[in-house]
Short mmCIF file of C-alpha atoms in Angstrom, two decimals:
data_model
loop_
_atom_site.label_atom_id
_atom_site.label_comp_id
_atom_site.label_asym_id
_atom_site.label_seq_id
_atom_site.Cartn_x
_atom_site.Cartn_y
_atom_site.Cartn_z
CA MET Q 1 158.58 129.56 151.38
CA ASN Q 2 161.91 130.84 149.53
CA THR Q 3 165.09 129.48 151.10
CA ASP Q 4 167.62 131.09 148.76
CA PRO Q 5 169.49 133.53 150.85
CA ALA Q 6 170.71 136.06 148.05
CA ALA Q 7 166.95 136.19 146.73
CA LEU Q 8 165.35 136.71 150.27
CA ILE Q 9 167.95 139.89 150.92
CA ARG Q 10 167.25 141.28 147.14
CA ALA Q 11 163.96 140.97 148.09
CA ARG Q 12 163.93 142.83 151.41
CA TYR Q 13 166.17 145.70 150.27
CA GLY Q 14 165.45 145.92 146.37
CA ASN Q 15 169.01 144.85 145.61
CA LEU Q 16 171.91 142.87 147.02
CA PRO Q 17 173.87 145.41 149.08
CA PHE Q 18 176.15 142.29 150.54
CA GLU Q 19 176.48 138.82 149.99
CA PRO Q 20 174.80 136.53 152.53
CA PRO Q 21 175.88 132.92 153.58
CA GLN Q 22 175.20 130.30 150.84
CA GLU Q 23 173.12 128.33 153.18
CA ILE Q 24 170.71 129.60 156.23
CA ALA Q 25 168.75 127.87 158.66
CA PRO Q 26 165.00 127.64 157.68
CA GLY Q 27 163.99 129.54 160.75
CA LEU Q 28 166.13 132.44 159.58
CA ALA Q 29 164.85 132.01 156.15
CA ALA Q 30 161.45 132.28 157.39
CA ILE Q 31 162.21 135.52 159.16
CA LEU Q 32 163.93 137.24 156.01
CA ASP Q 33 160.61 136.08 154.02
CA ARG Q 34 158.29 137.65 156.54
CA ARG Q 35 155.34 140.00 155.25
CA VAL Q 36 152.02 141.10 156.41
CA THR Q 37 149.21 138.99 155.78
CA ARG Q 38 145.79 140.84 155.05
CA ARG Q 39 143.70 137.85 153.52
CA TYR Q 40 142.71 134.85 155.53
CA ARG Q 41 141.20 131.78 154.83
CA PRO Q 42 138.19 130.74 157.08
CA ASP Q 43 140.11 127.56 158.33
CA PRO Q 44 140.58 127.69 162.18
CA VAL Q 45 143.99 127.62 163.97
CA PRO Q 46 144.37 124.18 165.79
CA GLU Q 47 144.29 124.76 169.43
CA PRO Q 48 147.52 122.65 170.31
CA LEU Q 49 149.07 124.91 167.41
CA LEU Q 50 147.81 128.15 168.90
CA GLN Q 51 148.85 127.07 172.52
CA THR Q 52 152.29 126.50 171.26
CA LEU Q 53 152.53 129.91 169.37
CA LEU Q 54 151.45 131.50 172.33
CA ALA Q 55 154.30 129.41 174.47
CA ALA Q 56 156.54 130.90 171.74
CA ALA Q 57 155.31 134.46 172.56
CA GLN Q 58 156.10 133.59 176.23
CA SER Q 59 159.71 132.77 175.03
CA ALA Q 60 160.58 136.22 174.33
CA PRO Q 61 163.22 137.98 176.65
CA SER Q 62 161.62 139.99 179.35
CA LYS Q 63 162.98 142.93 181.71
CA SER Q 64 164.14 141.31 184.78
CA ASP Q 65 161.86 138.40 183.72
CA LEU Q 66 159.20 140.36 185.43
CA GLN Q 67 157.00 139.49 182.12
CA GLN Q 68 155.05 142.72 182.51
CA TYR Q 69 152.41 142.16 179.61
CA SER Q 70 149.13 140.19 178.88
CA ILE Q 71 147.74 138.46 175.80
CA ILE Q 72 144.04 138.66 175.30
CA LEU Q 73 142.99 135.75 172.88
CA ILE Q 74 139.85 136.76 170.81
CA GLN Q 75 138.38 134.20 168.50
CA ASP Q 76 134.63 135.50 168.93
CA PRO Q 77 133.91 136.85 165.34
CA ALA Q 78 131.63 139.58 166.63
CA LYS Q 79 134.34 141.05 168.88
CA ILE Q 80 136.82 140.72 166.08
CA ALA Q 81 134.55 142.48 163.61
CA ALA Q 82 133.90 145.33 166.24
CA ILE Q 83 137.79 146.18 166.47
CA ALA Q 84 137.50 146.23 162.43
CA ASP Q 85 134.56 148.54 162.48
CA TRP Q 86 136.03 151.09 164.95
CA ILE Q 87 139.29 151.16 162.93
CA GLY Q 88 137.16 151.55 159.78
CA SER Q 89 140.00 151.25 157.22
CA MET Q 90 140.83 147.51 157.54
CA PRO Q 91 137.78 145.37 157.07
CA TRP Q 92 139.90 142.68 156.13
CA ILE Q 93 140.72 141.93 159.91
CA LYS Q 94 136.96 140.30 160.10
CA ASP Q 95 138.66 137.79 158.17
CA ALA Q 96 140.85 136.93 160.71
CA PRO Q 97 140.09 133.61 162.68
CA VAL Q 98 142.22 134.94 165.78
CA PHE Q 99 143.05 138.14 166.96
CA LEU Q 100 145.78 138.61 169.64
CA LEU Q 101 145.70 141.80 171.67
CA PHE Q 102 148.86 142.48 173.33
CA CYS Q 103 149.03 144.43 176.51
CA GLY Q 104 151.42 146.29 178.73
CA ASP Q 105 150.77 145.08 182.30
CA MET Q 106 151.62 147.09 185.47
CA ARG Q 107 148.87 145.37 187.17
CA ARG Q 108 150.15 142.42 187.95
CA GLY Q 109 153.22 143.61 189.57
CA GLN Q 110 151.14 146.19 191.38
CA ARG Q 111 148.69 143.57 192.61
CA ILE Q 112 151.47 141.25 193.94
CA CYS Q 113 152.83 144.16 196.05
CA GLU Q 114 149.45 144.96 197.33
CA LEU Q 115 149.08 141.07 198.34
CA HIS Q 116 152.39 141.12 200.36
CA GLY Q 117 151.46 144.80 202.06
CA ARG Q 118 154.46 146.60 199.96
CA GLU Q 119 154.35 149.72 198.24
CA HIS Q 120 154.88 149.53 194.19
CA ALA Q 121 157.69 151.95 193.95
CA ASN Q 122 157.67 151.82 190.10
CA ASN Q 123 154.58 153.43 188.89
CA ASN Q 124 156.75 155.57 186.57
CA LEU Q 125 157.64 156.26 182.91
CA ASP Q 126 160.44 153.50 183.24
CA THR Q 127 157.98 150.96 184.21
CA PHE Q 128 155.69 151.84 181.26
CA LEU Q 129 158.45 151.73 178.92
CA ASN Q 130 159.44 147.88 180.38
CA THR Q 131 155.74 146.80 179.99
CA ALA Q 132 155.49 148.20 176.48
CA VAL Q 133 158.81 146.66 175.39
CA ASP Q 134 157.81 143.43 177.03
CA ALA Q 135 154.37 143.22 175.18
CA SER Q 136 156.26 144.17 171.93
CA LEU Q 137 159.10 141.47 172.11
CA ALA Q 138 156.25 138.69 172.93
CA MET Q 139 154.46 139.96 169.98
CA GLY Q 140 157.45 139.84 167.87
CA ALA Q 141 158.28 136.12 168.96
CA CYS Q 142 154.85 135.03 167.93
CA ILE Q 143 155.08 136.65 164.65
CA ALA Q 144 158.19 134.99 163.89
CA ALA Q 145 156.69 131.45 165.23
CA ALA Q 146 153.57 131.88 163.15
CA ASP Q 147 155.85 132.59 160.00
CA ALA Q 148 157.84 129.52 160.88
CA VAL Q 149 154.55 127.22 160.57
CA GLY Q 150 153.03 128.67 157.58
CA LEU Q 151 150.75 131.12 159.35
CA GLY Q 152 150.05 134.88 158.39
CA THR Q 153 149.97 138.01 160.85
CA CYS Q 154 149.53 141.62 160.71
CA PRO Q 155 150.18 144.09 163.69
CA ILE Q 156 147.39 146.23 164.19
CA SER Q 157 148.73 149.59 166.29
CA TYR Q 158 145.30 151.29 165.55
CA VAL Q 159 143.74 149.68 168.72
CA ARG Q 160 145.64 152.40 170.52
CA SER Q 161 143.38 154.80 168.95
CA HIS Q 162 140.42 153.13 170.53
CA ILE Q 163 141.50 152.37 174.05
CA GLU Q 164 138.25 153.97 175.36
CA LYS Q 165 136.52 151.12 173.40
CA VAL Q 166 139.01 148.41 173.50
CA ALA Q 167 139.54 148.52 177.34
CA PRO Q 168 135.78 148.00 178.32
CA LEU Q 169 135.11 145.43 175.60
CA PHE Q 170 137.76 143.04 177.13
CA GLY Q 171 137.60 144.13 180.54
CA LEU Q 172 140.89 145.59 180.89
CA PRO Q 173 141.67 146.72 184.27
CA LYS Q 174 143.62 149.78 185.46
CA GLY Q 175 147.45 149.27 184.52
CA VAL Q 176 146.57 147.13 181.75
CA TYR Q 177 146.58 148.59 178.16
CA PRO Q 178 146.86 147.68 174.54
CA VAL Q 179 150.00 148.09 172.92
CA ALA Q 180 149.09 146.43 169.54
CA GLY Q 181 146.58 143.95 168.40
CA LEU Q 182 147.65 141.10 166.02
CA THR Q 183 145.65 139.13 163.12
CA LEU Q 184 146.60 135.51 162.85
CA GLY Q 185 145.39 132.77 160.41
CA TRP Q 186 146.03 131.00 157.53
CA PRO Q 187 146.98 133.28 154.41
CA GLU Q 188 144.41 133.18 151.44
CA THR Q 189 147.39 135.13 149.81
CA ARG Q 190 150.42 136.97 151.01
CA ASN Q 191 151.51 140.60 150.42
CA ALA Q 192 154.64 141.75 148.62
CA THR Q 193 157.98 141.83 150.58
CA ALA Q 194 158.11 145.20 152.04
CA VAL Q 195 161.47 146.91 151.12
CA ARG Q 196 163.32 148.09 154.08
CA LEU Q 197 165.57 151.02 154.61
CA PRO Q 198 169.19 150.19 153.20
CA GLN Q 199 171.44 149.07 156.38
CA ARG Q 200 173.70 152.06 155.98
CA ALA Q 201 170.72 154.28 157.02
CA VAL Q 202 169.68 152.08 160.23
CA ILE Q 203 173.04 150.06 161.22
CA HIS Q 204 176.05 152.24 162.98
CA ARG Q 205 179.13 150.88 163.54
#
């Protein structure tokens, strides 16, 4: 992994728009060097490491600490292949030994209210946004953790285009919906660094 701050910033923006610190922590370097992986080795991800990555995902911040998301862990090659076939344009998904489905989960809170005989008063757009953001934050933390240990990932938003197939395949109950999938595995090769918009277009002071 490249750990030279100036080289990392130059690769991310296509130039060096500012002078970064001369030294940065390895975790920050891993985030700056992040790139999608679309070719995976067949080697499995060891179970202790996989569970630790999921713990990292659960370490993400959450709206009011309600943790309104669920993660479906998929290691069955046939089910991973089904997702790839539905999408059609990403056959390499089949090569990933792990596929994670990050879901917004309104059902858990609804179920807790039901068990206590209370009305769930938040079946609204705000709860939808909270669940979607919670799932997204968890996925981001998982991606950062995977990068830190040399694993590769690629978010798959197309799962939302096939909710009518994805939901029954994984038994998603009412109130649980896919936000994005994530392929996970050891990289065969790494994609080039994706150049981002300049900070002046995104950051406003």
